[in-house]
mmCIF file of C-alpha atoms and ligand atoms in Angstrom:
data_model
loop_
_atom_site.group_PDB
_atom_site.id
_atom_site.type_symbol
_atom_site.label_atom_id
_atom_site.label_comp_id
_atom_site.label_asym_id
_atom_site.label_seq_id
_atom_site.Cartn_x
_atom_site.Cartn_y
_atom_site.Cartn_z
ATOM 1 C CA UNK A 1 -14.495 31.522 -46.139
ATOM 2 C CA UNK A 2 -17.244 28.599 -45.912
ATOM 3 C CA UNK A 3 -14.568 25.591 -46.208
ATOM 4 C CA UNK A 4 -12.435 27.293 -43.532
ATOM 5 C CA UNK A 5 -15.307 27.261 -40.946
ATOM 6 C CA UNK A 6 -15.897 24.036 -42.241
ATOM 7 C CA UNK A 7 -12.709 22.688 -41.600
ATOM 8 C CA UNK A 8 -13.365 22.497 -37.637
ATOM 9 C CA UNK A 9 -16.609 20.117 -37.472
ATOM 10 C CA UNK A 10 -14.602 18.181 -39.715
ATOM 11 C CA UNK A 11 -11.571 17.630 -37.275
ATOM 12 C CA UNK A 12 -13.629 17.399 -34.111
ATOM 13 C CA UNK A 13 -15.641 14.722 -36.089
ATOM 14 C CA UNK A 14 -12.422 12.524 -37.181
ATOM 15 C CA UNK A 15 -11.316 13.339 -33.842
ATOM 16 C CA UNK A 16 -14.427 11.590 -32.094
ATOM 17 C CA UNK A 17 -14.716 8.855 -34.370
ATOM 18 C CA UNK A 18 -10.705 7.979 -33.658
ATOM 19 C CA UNK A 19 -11.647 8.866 -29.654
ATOM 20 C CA UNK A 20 -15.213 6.029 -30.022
ATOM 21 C CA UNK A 21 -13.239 3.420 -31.613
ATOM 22 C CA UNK A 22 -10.790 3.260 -28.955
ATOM 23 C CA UNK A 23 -12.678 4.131 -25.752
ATOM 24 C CA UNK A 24 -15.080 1.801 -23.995
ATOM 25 C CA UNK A 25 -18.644 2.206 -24.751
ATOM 26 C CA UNK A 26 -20.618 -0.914 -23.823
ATOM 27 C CA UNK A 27 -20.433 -3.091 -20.581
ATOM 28 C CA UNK A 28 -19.150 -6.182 -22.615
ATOM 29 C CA UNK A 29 -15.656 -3.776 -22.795
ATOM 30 C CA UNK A 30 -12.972 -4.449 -20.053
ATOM 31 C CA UNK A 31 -12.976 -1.965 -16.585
ATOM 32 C CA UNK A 32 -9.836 0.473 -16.396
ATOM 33 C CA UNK A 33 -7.580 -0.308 -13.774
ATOM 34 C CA UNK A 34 -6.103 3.050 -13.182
ATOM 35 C CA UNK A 35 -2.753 3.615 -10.763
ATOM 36 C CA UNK A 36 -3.228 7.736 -11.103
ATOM 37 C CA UNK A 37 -6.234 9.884 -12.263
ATOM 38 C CA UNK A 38 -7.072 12.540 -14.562
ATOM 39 C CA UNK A 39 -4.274 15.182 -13.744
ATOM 40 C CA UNK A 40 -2.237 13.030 -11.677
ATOM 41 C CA UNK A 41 -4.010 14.696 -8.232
ATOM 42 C CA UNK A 42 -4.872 10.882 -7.036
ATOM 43 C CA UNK A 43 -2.211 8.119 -7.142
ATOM 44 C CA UNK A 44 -3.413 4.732 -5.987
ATOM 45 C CA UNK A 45 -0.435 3.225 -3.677
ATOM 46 C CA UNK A 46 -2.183 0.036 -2.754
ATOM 47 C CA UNK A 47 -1.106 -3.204 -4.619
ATOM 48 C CA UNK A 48 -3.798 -5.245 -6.307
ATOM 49 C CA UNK A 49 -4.618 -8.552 -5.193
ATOM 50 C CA UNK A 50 -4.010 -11.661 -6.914
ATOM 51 C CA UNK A 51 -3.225 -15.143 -6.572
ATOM 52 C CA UNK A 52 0.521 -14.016 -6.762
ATOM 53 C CA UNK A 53 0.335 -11.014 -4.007
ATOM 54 C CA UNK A 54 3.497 -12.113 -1.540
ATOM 55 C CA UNK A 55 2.759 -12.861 2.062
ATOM 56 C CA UNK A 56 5.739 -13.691 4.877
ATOM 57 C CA UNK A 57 5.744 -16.779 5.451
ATOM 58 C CA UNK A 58 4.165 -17.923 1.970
ATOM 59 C CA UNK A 59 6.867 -19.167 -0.703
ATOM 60 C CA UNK A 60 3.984 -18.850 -3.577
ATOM 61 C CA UNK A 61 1.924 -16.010 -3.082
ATOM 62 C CA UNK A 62 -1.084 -15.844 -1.803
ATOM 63 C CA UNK A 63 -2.508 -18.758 -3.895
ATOM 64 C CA UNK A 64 -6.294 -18.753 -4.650
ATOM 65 C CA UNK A 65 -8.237 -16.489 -2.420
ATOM 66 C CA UNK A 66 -11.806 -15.542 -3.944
ATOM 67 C CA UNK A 67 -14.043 -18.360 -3.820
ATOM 68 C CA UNK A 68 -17.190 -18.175 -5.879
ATOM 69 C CA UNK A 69 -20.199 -19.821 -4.017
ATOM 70 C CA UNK A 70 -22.972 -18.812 -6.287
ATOM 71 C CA UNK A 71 -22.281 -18.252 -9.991
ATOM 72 C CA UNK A 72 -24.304 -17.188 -12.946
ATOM 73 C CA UNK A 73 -22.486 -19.396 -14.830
ATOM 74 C CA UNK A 74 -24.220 -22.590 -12.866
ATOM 75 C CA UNK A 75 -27.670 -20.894 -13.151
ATOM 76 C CA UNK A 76 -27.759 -18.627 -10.143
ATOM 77 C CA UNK A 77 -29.388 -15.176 -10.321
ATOM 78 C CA UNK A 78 -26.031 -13.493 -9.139
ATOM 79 C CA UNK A 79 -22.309 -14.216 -8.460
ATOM 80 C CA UNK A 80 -21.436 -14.349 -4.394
ATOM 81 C CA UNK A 81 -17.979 -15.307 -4.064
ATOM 82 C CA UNK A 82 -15.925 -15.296 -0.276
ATOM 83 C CA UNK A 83 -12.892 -13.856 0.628
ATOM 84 C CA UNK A 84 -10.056 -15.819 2.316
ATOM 85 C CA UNK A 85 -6.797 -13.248 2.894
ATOM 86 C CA UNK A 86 -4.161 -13.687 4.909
ATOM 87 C CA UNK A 87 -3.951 -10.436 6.724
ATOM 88 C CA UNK A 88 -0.417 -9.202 6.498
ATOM 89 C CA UNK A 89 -0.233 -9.580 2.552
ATOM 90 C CA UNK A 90 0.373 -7.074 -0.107
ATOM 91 C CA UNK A 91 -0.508 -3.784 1.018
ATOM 92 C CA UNK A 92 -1.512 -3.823 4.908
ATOM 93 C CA UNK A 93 -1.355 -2.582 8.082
ATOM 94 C CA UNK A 94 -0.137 -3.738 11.326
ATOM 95 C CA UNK A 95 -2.072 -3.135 14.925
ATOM 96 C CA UNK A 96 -0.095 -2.877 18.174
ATOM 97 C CA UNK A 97 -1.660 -6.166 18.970
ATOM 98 C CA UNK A 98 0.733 -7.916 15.908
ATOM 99 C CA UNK A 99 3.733 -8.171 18.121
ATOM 100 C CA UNK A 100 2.332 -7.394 21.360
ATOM 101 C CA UNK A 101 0.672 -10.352 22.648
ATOM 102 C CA UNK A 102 -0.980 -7.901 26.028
ATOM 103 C CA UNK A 103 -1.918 -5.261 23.396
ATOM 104 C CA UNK A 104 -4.110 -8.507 21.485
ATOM 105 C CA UNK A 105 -5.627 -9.043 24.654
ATOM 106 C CA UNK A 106 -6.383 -5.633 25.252
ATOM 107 C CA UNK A 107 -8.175 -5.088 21.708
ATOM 108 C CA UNK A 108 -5.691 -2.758 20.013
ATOM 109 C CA UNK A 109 -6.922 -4.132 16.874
ATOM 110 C CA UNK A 110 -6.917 -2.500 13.655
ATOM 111 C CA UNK A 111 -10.330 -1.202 14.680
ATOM 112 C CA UNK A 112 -8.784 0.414 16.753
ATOM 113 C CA UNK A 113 -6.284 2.518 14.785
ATOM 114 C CA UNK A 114 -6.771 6.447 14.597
ATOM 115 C CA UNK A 115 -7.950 7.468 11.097
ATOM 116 C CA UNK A 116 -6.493 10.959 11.925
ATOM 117 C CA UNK A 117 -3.336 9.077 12.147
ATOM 118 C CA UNK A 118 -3.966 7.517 8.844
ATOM 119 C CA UNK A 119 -5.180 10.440 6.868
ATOM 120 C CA UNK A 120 -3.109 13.504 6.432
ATOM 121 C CA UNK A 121 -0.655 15.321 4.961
ATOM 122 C CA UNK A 122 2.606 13.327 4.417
ATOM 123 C CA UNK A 123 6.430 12.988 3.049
ATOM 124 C CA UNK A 124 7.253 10.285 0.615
ATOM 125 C CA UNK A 125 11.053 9.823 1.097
ATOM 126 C CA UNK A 126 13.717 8.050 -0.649
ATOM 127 C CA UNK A 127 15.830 6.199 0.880
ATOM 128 C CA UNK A 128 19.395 5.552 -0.078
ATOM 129 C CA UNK A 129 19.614 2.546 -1.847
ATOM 130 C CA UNK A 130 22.739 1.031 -0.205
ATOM 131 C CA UNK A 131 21.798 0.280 3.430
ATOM 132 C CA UNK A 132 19.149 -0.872 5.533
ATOM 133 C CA UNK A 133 17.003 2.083 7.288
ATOM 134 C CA UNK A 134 19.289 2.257 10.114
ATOM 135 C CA UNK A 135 20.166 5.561 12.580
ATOM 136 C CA UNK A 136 22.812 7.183 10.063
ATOM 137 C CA UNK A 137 20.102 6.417 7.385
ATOM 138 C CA UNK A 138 16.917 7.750 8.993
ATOM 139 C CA UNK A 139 19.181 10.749 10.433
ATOM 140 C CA UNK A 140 20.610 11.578 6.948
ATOM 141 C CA UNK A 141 16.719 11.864 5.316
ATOM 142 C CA UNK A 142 16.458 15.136 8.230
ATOM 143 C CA UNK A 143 12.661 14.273 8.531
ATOM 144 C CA UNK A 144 11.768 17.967 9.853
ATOM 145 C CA UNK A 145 10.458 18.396 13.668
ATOM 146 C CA UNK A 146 6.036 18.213 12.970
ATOM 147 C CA UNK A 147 6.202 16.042 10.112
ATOM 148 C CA UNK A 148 3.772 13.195 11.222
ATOM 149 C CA UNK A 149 3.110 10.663 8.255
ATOM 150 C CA UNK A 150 6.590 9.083 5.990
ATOM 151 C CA UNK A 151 6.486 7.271 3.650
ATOM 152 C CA UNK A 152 10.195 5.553 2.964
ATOM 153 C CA UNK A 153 11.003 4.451 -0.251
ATOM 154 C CA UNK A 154 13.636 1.902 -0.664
ATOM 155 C CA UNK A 155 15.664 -0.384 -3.284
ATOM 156 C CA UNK A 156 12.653 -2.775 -2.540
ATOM 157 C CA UNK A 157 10.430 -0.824 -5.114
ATOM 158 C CA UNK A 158 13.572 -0.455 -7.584
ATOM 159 C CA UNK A 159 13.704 -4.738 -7.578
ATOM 160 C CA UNK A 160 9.913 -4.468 -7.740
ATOM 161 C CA UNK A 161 9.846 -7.103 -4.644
ATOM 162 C CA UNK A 162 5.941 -6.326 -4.126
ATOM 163 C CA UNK A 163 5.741 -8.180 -8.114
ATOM 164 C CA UNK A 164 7.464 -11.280 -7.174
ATOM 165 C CA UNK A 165 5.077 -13.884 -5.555
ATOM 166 C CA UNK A 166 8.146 -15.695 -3.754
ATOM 167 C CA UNK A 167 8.951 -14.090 -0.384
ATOM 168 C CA UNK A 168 12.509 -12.073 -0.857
ATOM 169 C CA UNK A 169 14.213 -12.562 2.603
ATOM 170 C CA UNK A 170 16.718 -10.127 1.378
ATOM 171 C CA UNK A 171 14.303 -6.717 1.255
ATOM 172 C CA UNK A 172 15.759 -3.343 2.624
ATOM 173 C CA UNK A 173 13.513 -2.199 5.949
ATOM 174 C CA UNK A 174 14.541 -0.341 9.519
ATOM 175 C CA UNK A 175 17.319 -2.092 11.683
ATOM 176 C CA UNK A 176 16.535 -1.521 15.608
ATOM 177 C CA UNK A 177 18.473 1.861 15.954
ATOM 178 C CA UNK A 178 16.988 2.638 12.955
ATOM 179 C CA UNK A 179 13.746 2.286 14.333
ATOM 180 C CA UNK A 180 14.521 3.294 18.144
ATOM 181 C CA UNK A 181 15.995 6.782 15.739
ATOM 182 C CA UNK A 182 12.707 7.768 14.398
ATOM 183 C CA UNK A 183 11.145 7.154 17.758
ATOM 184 C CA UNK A 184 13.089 9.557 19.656
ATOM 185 C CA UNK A 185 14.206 12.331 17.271
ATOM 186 C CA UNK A 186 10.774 12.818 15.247
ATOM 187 C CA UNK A 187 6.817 13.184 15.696
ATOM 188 C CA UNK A 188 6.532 10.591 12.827
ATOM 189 C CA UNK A 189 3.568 8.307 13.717
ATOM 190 C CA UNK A 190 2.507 6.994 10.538
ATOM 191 C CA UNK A 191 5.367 5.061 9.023
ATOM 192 C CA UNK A 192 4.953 3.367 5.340
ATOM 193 C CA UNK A 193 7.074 0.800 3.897
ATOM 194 C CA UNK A 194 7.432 -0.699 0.238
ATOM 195 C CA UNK A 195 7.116 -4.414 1.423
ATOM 196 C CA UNK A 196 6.044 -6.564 3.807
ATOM 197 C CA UNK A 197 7.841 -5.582 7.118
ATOM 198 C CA UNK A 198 8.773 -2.019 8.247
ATOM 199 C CA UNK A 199 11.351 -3.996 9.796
ATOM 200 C CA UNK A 200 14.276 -5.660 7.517
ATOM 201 C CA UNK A 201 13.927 -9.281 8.120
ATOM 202 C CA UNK A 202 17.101 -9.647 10.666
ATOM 203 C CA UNK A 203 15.465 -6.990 12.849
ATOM 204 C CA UNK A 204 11.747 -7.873 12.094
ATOM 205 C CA UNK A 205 10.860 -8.411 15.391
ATOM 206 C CA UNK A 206 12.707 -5.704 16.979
ATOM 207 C CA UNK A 207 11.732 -2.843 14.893
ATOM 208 C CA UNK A 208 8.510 -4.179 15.000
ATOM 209 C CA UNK A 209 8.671 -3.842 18.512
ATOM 210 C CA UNK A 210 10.364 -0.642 18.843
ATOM 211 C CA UNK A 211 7.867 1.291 16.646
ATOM 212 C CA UNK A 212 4.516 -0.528 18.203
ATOM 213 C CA UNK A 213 5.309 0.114 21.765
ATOM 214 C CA UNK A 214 4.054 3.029 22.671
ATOM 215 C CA UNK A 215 0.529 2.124 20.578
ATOM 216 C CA UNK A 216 0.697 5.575 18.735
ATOM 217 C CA UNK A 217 2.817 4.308 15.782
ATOM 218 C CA UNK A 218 0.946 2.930 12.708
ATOM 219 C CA UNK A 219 2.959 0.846 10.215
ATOM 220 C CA UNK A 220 1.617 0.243 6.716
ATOM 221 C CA UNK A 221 3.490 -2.137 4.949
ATOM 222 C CA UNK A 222 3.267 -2.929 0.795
ATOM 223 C CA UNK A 223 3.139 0.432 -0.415
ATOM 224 C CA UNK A 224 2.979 0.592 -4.206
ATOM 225 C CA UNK A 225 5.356 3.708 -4.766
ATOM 226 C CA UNK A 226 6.731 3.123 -8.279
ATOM 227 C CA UNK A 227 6.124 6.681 -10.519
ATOM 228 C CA UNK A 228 5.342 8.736 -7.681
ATOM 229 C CA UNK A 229 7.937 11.687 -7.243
ATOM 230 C CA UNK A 230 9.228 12.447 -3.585
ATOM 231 C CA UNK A 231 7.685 14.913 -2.113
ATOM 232 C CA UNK A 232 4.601 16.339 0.318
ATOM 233 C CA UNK A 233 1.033 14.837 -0.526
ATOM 234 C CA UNK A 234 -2.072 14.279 1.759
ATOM 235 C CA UNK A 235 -1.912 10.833 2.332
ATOM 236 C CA UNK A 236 -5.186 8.484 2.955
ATOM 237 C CA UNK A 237 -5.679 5.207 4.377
ATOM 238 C CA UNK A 238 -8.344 2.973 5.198
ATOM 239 C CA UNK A 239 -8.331 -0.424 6.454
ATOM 240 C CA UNK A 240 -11.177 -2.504 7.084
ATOM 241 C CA UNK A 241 -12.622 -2.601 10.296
ATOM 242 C CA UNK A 242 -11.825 -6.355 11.180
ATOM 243 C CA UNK A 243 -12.501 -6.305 15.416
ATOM 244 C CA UNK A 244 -9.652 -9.118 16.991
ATOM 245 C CA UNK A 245 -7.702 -8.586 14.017
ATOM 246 C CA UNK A 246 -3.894 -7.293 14.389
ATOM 247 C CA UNK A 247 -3.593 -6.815 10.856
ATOM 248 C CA UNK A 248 -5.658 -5.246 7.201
ATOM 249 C CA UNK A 249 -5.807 -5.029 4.101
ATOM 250 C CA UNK A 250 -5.475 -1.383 3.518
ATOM 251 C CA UNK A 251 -6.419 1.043 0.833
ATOM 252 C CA UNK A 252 -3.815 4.179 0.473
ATOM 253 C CA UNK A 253 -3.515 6.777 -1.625
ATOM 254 C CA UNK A 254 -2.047 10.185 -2.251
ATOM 255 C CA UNK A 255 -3.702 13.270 -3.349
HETATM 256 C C1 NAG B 301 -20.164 -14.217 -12.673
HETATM 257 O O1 NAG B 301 -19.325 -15.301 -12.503
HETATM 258 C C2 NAG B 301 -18.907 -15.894 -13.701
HETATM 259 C C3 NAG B 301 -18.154 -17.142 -13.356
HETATM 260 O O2 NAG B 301 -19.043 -18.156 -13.087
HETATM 261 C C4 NAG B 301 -18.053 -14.926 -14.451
HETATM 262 O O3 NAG B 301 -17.636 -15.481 -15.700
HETATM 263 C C5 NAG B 301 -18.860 -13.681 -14.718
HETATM 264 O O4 NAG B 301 -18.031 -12.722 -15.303
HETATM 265 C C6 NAG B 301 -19.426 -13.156 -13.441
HETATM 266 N N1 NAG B 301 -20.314 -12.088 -13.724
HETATM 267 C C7 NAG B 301 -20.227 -10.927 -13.161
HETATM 268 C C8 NAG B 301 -21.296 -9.931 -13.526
HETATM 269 O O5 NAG B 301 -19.364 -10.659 -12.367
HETATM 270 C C1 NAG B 302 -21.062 -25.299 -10.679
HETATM 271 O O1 NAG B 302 -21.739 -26.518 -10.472
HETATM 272 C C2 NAG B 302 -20.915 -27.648 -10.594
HETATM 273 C C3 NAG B 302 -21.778 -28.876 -10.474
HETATM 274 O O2 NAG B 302 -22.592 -28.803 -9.324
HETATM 275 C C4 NAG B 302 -19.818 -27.599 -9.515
HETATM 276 O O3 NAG B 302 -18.953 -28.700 -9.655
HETATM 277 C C5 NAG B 302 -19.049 -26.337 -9.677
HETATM 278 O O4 NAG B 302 -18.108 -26.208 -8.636
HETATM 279 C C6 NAG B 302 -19.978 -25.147 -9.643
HETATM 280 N N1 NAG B 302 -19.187 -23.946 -9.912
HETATM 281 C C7 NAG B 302 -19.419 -22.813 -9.306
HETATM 282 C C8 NAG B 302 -18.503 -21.701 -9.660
HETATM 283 O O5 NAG B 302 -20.306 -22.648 -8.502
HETATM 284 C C1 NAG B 303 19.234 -5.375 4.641
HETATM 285 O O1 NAG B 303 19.210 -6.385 5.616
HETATM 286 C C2 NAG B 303 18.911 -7.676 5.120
HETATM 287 C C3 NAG B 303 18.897 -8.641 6.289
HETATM 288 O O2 NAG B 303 18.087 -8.185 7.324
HETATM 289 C C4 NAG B 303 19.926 -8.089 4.090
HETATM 290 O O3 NAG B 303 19.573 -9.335 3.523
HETATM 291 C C5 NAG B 303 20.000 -7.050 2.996
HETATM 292 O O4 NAG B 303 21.029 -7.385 2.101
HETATM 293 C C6 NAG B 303 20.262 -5.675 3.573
HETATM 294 N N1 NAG B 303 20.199 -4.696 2.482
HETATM 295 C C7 NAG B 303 21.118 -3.746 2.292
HETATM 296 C C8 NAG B 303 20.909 -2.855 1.115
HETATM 297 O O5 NAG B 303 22.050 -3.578 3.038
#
């Protein structure tokens, strides 16, 4: 029975040398990017940011926005490089003060957001891939009374919009009613998008305006929420804590 017992080692051996070869095991190797983690109980729903992250009003993307002002490469002992974002790009947030010019003035900046609003549990949603989010629409998804964080999947993450640097005038968001629907008839106060406005762009400015009114609403806009299934997860969000700012960079995910 020896070279039965010693069949095992053997494996586990061929196994680790297969497992070494392929895994990263010096510095010099390149970082993992992961979207989900070790059995799938963390998926990242922020976009990545790159030169070709879409913004509104920016045909191009972003463009370059990490400036290195000290590099190893030109002798210095570190690398220091600046940030230069605009603030309601690729996965963001938006304070009351973005379409409330009173609200600005007040400070209802994105310092000023609720983390209890942004962290919870939460329902990722699909919506029907033929119409803007309008009353029928947000009616039809029967968002149950208590529910407090949605996140609304659209056609925008089936054409992959968030991937293309040029702005897409013609994404899927909330019409007014749509907006003025979910206001009246649910306790949602967290509402997540999968590009750049909550609002579709005819009604940016209105839905905008119905959902920031009342200061309580939070929209995060940009969601990455390809390979997620629908369902209820604990969502969590953190933007940075810009003071005078109406707008973040956010980091979501769902656990
Ligand atoms: C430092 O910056 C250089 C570019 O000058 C880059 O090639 C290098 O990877 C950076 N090093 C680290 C540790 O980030
Ligand atoms: C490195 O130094 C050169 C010459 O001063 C300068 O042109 C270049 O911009 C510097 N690059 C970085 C990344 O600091
Ligand atoms: C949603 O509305 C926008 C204009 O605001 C339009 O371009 C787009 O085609 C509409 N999408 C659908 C699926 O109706």
């Amino acid at each position: 029975m020896k070279v039965r017992e010693m069949r095992i080692p053997v494996i586990a051996l061929a196994i680790c040398i297969l497992a070494c070869a392929v895994s990263p095991s010096n510095s010099n190797d390149a970082p993992l990017r992961k979207e989900a983690y070790e059995g799938g109980e963390i998926h990242d729903i922020t976009h990545s940011f790159t030169p070709n992250t879409p913004a509104g009003t920016y045909p191009n993307g972003i463009g370059k926005f990490l400036t290195l002002l000290r590099s190893m490469k030109n002798g210095s002992d570190f690398n220091f490089s600046e940030l230069k974002l605009p603030l309601h790009a690729g996965t963001h947030v938006d304070a009351p003060g973005h379409y409330y010019d009173n609200y600005f003035d007040q400070g209802f900046d994105v310092d000023s957001l609720d983390l209890r609003v942004l962290n919870g549990p939460a329902l990722l949603v699909d919506v029907p891939r033929d119409k803007n989010i309008t009353a029928q629409v947000v009616k039809s998804l029967h968002i149950p009374k208590g529910v407090k964080r949605v996140l609304f999947r659209t056609l925008n993450t089936d054409r992959r919009l968030m991937y293309k640097k040029e702005f897409d005038s013609s994404f899927v968001g909330f019409t007014e009613d749509g907006a003025q629907w979910l206001v009246d008839n649910t306790d949602v106060k967290l509402v997540g998008t999968d590009y750049l406005s909550v609002g579709a762009f005819d009604y940016a400015t209105t839905a905008h305006l119905v959902f920031l009114k009342s200061k309580e609403i939070i929209l995060v806009e940009g969601l990455k929420l390809d390979d997620v299934q629908a369902g209820i997860y604990s969502v969590h969000c953190l933007p940075l804590r810009l003071v005078g700012s109406e707008g973040s960079p956010i980091r979501c995910i769902l656990m």
